[in-house]
Structures are given as structure tokens and as C-alpha cells.
Short mmCIF file of C-alpha atoms in Angstrom, two decimals:
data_model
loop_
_atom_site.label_atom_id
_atom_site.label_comp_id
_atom_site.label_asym_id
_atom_site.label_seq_id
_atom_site.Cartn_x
_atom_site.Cartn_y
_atom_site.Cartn_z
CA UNK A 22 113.84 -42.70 -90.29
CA UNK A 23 114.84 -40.65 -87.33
CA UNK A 24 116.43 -43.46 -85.48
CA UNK A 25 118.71 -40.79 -83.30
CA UNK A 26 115.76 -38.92 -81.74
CA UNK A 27 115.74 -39.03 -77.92
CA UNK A 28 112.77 -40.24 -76.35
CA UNK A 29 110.96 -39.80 -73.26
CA UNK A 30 109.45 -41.87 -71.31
CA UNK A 31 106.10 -40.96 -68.86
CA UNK A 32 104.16 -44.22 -67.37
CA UNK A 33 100.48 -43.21 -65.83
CA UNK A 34 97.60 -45.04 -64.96
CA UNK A 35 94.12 -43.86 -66.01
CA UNK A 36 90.38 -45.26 -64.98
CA UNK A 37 88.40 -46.40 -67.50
CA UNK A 38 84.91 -48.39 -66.68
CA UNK A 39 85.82 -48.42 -63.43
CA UNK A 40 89.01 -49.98 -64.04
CA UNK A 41 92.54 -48.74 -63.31
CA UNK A 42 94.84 -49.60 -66.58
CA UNK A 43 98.62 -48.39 -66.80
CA UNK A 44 99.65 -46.62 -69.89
CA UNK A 45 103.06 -45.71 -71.01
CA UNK A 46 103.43 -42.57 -73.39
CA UNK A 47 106.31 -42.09 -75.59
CA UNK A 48 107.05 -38.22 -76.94
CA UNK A 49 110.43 -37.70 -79.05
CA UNK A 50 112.03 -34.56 -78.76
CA UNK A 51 111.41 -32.22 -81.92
CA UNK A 52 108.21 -34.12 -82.47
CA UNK A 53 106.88 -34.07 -85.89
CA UNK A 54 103.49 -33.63 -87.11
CA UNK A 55 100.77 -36.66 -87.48
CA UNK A 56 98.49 -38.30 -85.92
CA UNK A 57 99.63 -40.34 -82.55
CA UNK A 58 100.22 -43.95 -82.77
CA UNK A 59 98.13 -46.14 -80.48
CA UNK A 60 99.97 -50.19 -79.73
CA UNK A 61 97.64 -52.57 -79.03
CA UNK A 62 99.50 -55.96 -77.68
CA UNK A 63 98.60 -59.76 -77.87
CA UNK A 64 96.34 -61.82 -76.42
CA UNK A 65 99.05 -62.90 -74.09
CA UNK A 66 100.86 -59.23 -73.99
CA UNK A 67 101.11 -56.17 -71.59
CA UNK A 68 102.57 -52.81 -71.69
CA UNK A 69 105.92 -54.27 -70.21
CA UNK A 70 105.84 -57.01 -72.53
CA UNK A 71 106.14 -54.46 -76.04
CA UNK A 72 109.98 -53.71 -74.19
CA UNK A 73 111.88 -51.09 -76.31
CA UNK A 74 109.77 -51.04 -79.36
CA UNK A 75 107.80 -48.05 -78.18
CA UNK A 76 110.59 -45.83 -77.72
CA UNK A 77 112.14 -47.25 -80.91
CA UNK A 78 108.91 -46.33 -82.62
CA UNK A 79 108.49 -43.06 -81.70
CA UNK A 80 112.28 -42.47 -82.40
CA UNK A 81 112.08 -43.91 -86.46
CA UNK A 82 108.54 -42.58 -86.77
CA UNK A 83 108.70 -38.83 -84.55
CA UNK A 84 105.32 -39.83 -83.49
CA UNK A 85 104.12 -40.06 -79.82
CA UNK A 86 103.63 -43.06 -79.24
CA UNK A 87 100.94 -44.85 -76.48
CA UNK A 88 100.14 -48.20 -74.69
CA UNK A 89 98.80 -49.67 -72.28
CA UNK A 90 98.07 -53.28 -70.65
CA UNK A 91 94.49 -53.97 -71.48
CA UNK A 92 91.80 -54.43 -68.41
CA UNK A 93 92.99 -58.06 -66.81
CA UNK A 94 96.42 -57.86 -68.51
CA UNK A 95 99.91 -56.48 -66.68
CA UNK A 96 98.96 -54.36 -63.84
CA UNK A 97 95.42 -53.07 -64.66
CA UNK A 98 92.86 -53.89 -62.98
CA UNK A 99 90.28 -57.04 -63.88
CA UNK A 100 86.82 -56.75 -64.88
CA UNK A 101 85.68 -59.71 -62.76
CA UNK A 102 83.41 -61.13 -65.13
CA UNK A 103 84.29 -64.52 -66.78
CA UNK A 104 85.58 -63.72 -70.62
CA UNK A 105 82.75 -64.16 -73.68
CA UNK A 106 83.70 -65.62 -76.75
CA UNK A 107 82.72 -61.78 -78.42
CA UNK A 108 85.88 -60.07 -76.11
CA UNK A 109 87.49 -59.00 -79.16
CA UNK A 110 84.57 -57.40 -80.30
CA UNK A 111 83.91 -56.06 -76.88
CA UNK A 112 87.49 -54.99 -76.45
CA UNK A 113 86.88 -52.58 -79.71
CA UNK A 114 83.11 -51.40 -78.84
CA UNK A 115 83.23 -50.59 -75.53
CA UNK A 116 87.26 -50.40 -73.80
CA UNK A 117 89.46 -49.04 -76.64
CA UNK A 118 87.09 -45.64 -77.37
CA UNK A 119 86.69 -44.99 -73.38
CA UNK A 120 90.65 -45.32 -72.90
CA UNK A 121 91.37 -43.13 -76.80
CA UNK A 122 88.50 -40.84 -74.65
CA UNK A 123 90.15 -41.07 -71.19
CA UNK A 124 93.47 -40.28 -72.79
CA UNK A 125 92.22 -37.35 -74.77
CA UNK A 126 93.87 -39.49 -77.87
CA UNK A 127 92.11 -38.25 -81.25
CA UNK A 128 91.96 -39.90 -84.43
CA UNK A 129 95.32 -42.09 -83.81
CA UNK A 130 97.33 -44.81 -86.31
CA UNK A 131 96.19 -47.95 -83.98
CA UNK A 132 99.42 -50.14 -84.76
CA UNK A 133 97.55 -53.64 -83.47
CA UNK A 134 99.44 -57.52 -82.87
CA UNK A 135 97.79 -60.85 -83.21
CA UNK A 136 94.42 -60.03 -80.86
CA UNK A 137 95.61 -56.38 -80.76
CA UNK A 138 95.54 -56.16 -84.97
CA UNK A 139 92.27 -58.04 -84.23
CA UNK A 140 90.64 -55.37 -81.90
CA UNK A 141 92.22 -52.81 -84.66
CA UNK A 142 90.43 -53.93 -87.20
CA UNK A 143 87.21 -54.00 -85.55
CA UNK A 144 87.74 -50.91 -84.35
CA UNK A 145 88.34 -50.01 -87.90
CA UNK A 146 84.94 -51.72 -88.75
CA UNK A 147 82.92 -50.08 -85.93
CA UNK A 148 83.72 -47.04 -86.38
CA UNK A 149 84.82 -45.61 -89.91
CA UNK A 150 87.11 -42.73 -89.83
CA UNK A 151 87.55 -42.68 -86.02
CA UNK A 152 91.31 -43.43 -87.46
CA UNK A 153 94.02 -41.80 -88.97
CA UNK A 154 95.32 -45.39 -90.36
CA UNK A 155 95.68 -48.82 -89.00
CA UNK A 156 98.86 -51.26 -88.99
CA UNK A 157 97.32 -54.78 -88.38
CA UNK A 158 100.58 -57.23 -87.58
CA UNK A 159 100.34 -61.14 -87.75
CA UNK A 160 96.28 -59.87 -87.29
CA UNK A 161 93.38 -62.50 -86.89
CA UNK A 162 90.11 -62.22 -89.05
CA UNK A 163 88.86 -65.88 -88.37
CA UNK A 164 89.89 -68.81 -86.64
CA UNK A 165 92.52 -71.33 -89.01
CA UNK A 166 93.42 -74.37 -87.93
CA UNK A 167 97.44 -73.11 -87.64
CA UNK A 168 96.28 -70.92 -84.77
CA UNK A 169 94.38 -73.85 -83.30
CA UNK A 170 97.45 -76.07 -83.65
CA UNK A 171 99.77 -73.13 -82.27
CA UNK A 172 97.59 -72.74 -79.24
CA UNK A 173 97.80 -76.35 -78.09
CA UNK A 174 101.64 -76.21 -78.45
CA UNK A 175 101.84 -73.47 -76.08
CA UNK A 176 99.18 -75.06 -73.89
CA UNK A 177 101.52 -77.88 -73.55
CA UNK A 178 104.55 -75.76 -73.53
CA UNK A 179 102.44 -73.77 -70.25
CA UNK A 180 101.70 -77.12 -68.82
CA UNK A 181 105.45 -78.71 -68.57
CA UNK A 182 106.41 -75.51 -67.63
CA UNK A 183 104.21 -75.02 -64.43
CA UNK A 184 106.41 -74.62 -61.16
CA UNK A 185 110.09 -74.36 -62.83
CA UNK A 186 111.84 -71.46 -62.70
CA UNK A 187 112.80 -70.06 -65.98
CA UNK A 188 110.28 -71.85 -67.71
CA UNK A 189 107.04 -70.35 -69.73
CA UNK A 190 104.83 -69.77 -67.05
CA UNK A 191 107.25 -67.90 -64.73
CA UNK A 192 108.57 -65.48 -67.90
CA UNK A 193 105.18 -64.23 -68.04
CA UNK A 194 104.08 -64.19 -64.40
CA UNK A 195 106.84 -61.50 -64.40
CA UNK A 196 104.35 -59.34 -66.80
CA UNK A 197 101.39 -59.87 -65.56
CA UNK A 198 99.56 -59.42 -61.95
CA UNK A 199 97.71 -62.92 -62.46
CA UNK A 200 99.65 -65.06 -65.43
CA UNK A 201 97.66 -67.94 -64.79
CA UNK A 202 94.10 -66.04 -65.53
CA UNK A 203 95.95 -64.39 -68.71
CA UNK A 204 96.92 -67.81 -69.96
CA UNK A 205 93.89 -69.82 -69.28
CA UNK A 206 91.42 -67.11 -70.95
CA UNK A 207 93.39 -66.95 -74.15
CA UNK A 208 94.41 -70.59 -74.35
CA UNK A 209 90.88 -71.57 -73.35
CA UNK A 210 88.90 -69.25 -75.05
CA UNK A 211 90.35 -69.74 -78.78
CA UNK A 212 90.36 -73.46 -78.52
CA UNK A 213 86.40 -73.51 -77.55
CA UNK A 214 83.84 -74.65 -79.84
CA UNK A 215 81.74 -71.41 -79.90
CA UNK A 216 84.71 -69.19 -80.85
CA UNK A 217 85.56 -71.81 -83.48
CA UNK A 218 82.83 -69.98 -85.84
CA UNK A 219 84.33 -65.72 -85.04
CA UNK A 220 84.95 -64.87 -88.42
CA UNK A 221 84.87 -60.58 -89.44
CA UNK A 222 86.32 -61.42 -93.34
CA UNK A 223 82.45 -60.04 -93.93
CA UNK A 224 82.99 -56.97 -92.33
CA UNK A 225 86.38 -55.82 -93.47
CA UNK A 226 84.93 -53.89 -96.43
CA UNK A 227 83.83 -51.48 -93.78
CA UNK A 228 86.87 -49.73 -92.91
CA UNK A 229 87.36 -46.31 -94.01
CA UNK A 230 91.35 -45.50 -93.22
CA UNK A 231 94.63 -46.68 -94.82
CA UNK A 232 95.38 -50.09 -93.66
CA UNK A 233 98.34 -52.14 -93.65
CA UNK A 234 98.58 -55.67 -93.06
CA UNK A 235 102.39 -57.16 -91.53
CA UNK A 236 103.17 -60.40 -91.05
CA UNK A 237 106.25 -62.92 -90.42
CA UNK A 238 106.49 -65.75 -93.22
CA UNK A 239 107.09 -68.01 -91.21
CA UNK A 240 104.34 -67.62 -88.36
CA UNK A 241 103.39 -70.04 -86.31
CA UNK A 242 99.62 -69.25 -85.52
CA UNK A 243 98.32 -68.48 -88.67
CA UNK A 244 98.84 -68.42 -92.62
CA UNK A 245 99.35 -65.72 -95.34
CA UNK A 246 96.08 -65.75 -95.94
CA UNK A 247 95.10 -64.05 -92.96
CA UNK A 248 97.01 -60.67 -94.04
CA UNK A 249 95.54 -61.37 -98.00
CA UNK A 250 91.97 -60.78 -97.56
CA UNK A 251 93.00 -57.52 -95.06
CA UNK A 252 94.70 -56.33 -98.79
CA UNK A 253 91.68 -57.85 -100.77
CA UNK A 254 88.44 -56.54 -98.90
CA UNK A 255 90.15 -53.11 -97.18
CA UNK A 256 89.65 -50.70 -99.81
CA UNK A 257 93.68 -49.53 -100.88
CA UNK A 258 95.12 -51.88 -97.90
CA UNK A 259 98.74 -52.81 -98.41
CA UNK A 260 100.30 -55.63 -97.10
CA UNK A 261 103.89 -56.94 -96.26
CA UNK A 262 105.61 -60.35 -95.26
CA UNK A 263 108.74 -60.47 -93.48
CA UNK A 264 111.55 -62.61 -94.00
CA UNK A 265 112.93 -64.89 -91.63
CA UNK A 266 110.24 -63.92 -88.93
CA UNK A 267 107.12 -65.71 -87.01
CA UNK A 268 104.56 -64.73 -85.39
CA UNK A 269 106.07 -61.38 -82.79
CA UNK A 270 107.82 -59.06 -85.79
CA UNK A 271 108.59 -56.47 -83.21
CA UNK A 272 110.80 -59.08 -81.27
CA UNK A 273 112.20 -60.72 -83.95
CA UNK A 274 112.68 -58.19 -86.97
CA UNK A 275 112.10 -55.20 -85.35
CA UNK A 276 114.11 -52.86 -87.67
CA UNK A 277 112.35 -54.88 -90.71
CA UNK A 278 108.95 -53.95 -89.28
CA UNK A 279 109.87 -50.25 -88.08
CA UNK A 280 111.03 -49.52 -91.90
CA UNK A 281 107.64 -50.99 -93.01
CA UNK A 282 105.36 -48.90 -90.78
CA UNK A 283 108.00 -45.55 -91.55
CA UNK A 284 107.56 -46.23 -95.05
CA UNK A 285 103.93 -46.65 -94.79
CA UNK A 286 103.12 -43.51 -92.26
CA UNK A 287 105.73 -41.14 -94.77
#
């Protein structure tokens, strides 16, 4: 890896279905050949919230690197309309090839966490070979009951925390233009009973690019499982467990999970 490489930084904001979303781009000097890598954050994430993993991508990879808070996350603009229990789906068929498009981004490595390895997948599913490779981490592919059980912790974790500085809901009203929308659609959304039945294990056979599948051993919001059938029904899909790690690698074991993506993009 090239850990040493500067890195620089250029934040922009582009319009995409009407929407304003910011982006952050990532170019190392002496940048290498390959295909760009595209992060796509957590159901609870923004472009803020990745921190220094960008740049410390780009550096151990030599790979420009791009993100950006999806439309009602960070400070993008909201798409006023109340969320479906299809927004993953949604997210991958109509908002992540208009922003790739906006952004003039071609064939990139989307590098996807929790709803973000999600919306990779599908993406992966929708449209075969519209990627040079996909990193799914601590991904989703149906609904367990550890990500139910996971979700209600943090929804009572959000509610003892309303109004007290320092506590959950403040950290991420610091990230994001309206926290309590952000919360309440992903908290609310995975716990209904129509989402209970998403399931794309069916479709995963679809998906034309190499895949890898990351995940922490010890994560909280889903099983081992989950990143088993990615190997199983992805045709040549890899996948890798981390030691010592839950459900955020790139937080907690971020030079484990930069080594496994190097090794896997070399």
C-alpha cells in the first residue's frame, strides 16, 4: 500500500433530480491507474460522517476516491416525499446512476456500508457491468432478526438520548441538516412490517463484476451469514471477516479493512 501518498481534498455540490447533494473528491498525487472508487455510507451516514477514511483510501489504494451524502442525508437537499419501503432499491435505480452521470464517474469500484453495500449490490444487480468491482461491507441482503434487535437498541439509545448534550442524538445532529428525519426514516422504516419481507438473496446471481463481501465478527446488526451467500450466489465473490470488529470496519479496524480492499483491488 501507498500509505505516504499526499492527498487532496476538493468538496462540491452537484444537482441531481432536482436535488443539491455535496460530494467530496479525493485525488492522490502520482495517481495510479484503475477505475475510481465510489463510498456509499449507512443508513444513518453522510459524507462528514466517513471522516479520514477517504483520504486514507485513496492514499493505500492511489485511487480517486468519491462521496457524497445521499439526497435527505448531511447537507443535501430532501426529496420531500415520505420514504417507501423499496428506497434501497430506488436509491440504486434511479439516484446513484444520475449522480455516477452528474459526476462524469465511469465504470467505478462502488465500496458500499450496511445500506450503502445494500444499494451496491443492487446496483450490481440492476445493472451488470456498469462496475469495475464492488466491496459490499457489513452489507444487507434481507432482513435478520440481529438487525431487528440492533435497531431497537439504538431506538432506545436515540430516545434516552433526546435533549442531552453529548448524547446520540446531538453527535449526529452535528452531521446531518435534519438528524431527527435521518433517524426516524431508518429506525422506522426497517422495523415496519412491509420491509420485514425485502429480501434480494434471489437476485445476487445477477451481478457481473468482482465482488467482495467485508464484515466485523462481531457485528451487531447482522450475522455471518449475510456476507456468505454474497460469496455463494456472486459468481467468484470473496469474502472476509475481521477480527475484533462490529458493525463500522472503517471506524474500528480501519487499517484491517484498507489492507483487505488493497489486496483485493491489486
Amino acid at each position: 500500500m501507498n500509505a505516504g501518498m499526499n492527498v487532496v481534498y476538493q468538496p462540491s455540490r452537484v444537482t441531481v433530480h432536482g436535488l443539491e447533494l455535496e460530494v467530496g473528491c479525493w485525488t492522490p498525487t502520482g495517481e495510479g491507474e484503475g477505475a475510481d472508487l465510489v463510498l456509499l455510507h449507512e443508513g444513518l451516514g453522510s459524507l462528514s460522517l466517513w471522516r479520514d477514511f477517504p483520504e486514507q483510501l485513496a492514499a493505500a489504494t492511489g485511487r480517486q476516491v468519491w462521496a457524497w451524502s445521499r439526497q435527505g442525508y448531511g447537507a443535501s437537499g430532501r426529496d420531500p416525499r415520505p420514504r417507501t419501503p423499496d428506497y434501497l432499491e430506488i436509491e440504486a435505480r434511479d439516484w446513484l446512476p444520475a449522480t455516477l452521470k452528474a459526476l462524469c464517474i465511469e465504470r467505478p469500484v462502488l465500496v458500499g456500508h450496511s445500506d450503502g453495500g445494500s444499494i451496491a449490490l443492487l446496483h450490481g444487480i440492476l445493472f451488470p457491468g456498469a462496475q469495475a468491482g464492488l466491496v459490499a461491507i457489513a452489507p444487507h441482503s434481507w432482513v435478520e432478526e440481529e438487525s431487528l434487535a440492533g435497531i431497537r437498541i439504538a431506538g432506545q439509545s436515540w430516545r434516552d438520548s433526546m435533549g442531552k448534550s453529548g448524547g446520540f442524538q446531538a453527535r449526529l445532529a452535528r452531521h446531518h441538516g435534519d438528524a431527527d428525519r435521518v433517524f426516524a426514516d431508518w429506525h422506522d422504516t426497517w422495523l415496519s412490517p412491509p420491509f420485514r419481507d425485502w429480501d434480494i438473496r434471489g437476485r445476487l446471481s445477477a451481478i457481473a463484476c468482482p465482488t467482495l463481501a467485508v464484515q466485523g465478527r462481531q457485528d451487531e446488526y447482522a450475522t455471518l451469514e449475510q456476507i456468505h451467500v454474497v460469496r455463494d450466489r456472486v459468481s467468484g465473490a470473496q469474502a472476509a471477516i475481521i477480527e475484533d470488529c462490529g458493525h463500522s470496519p472503517h471506524r474500528e479496524q480501519p487499517a484491517a479493512l484498507l489492507q483487505i480492499i488493497h489486496n483485493f483491488l491489486d
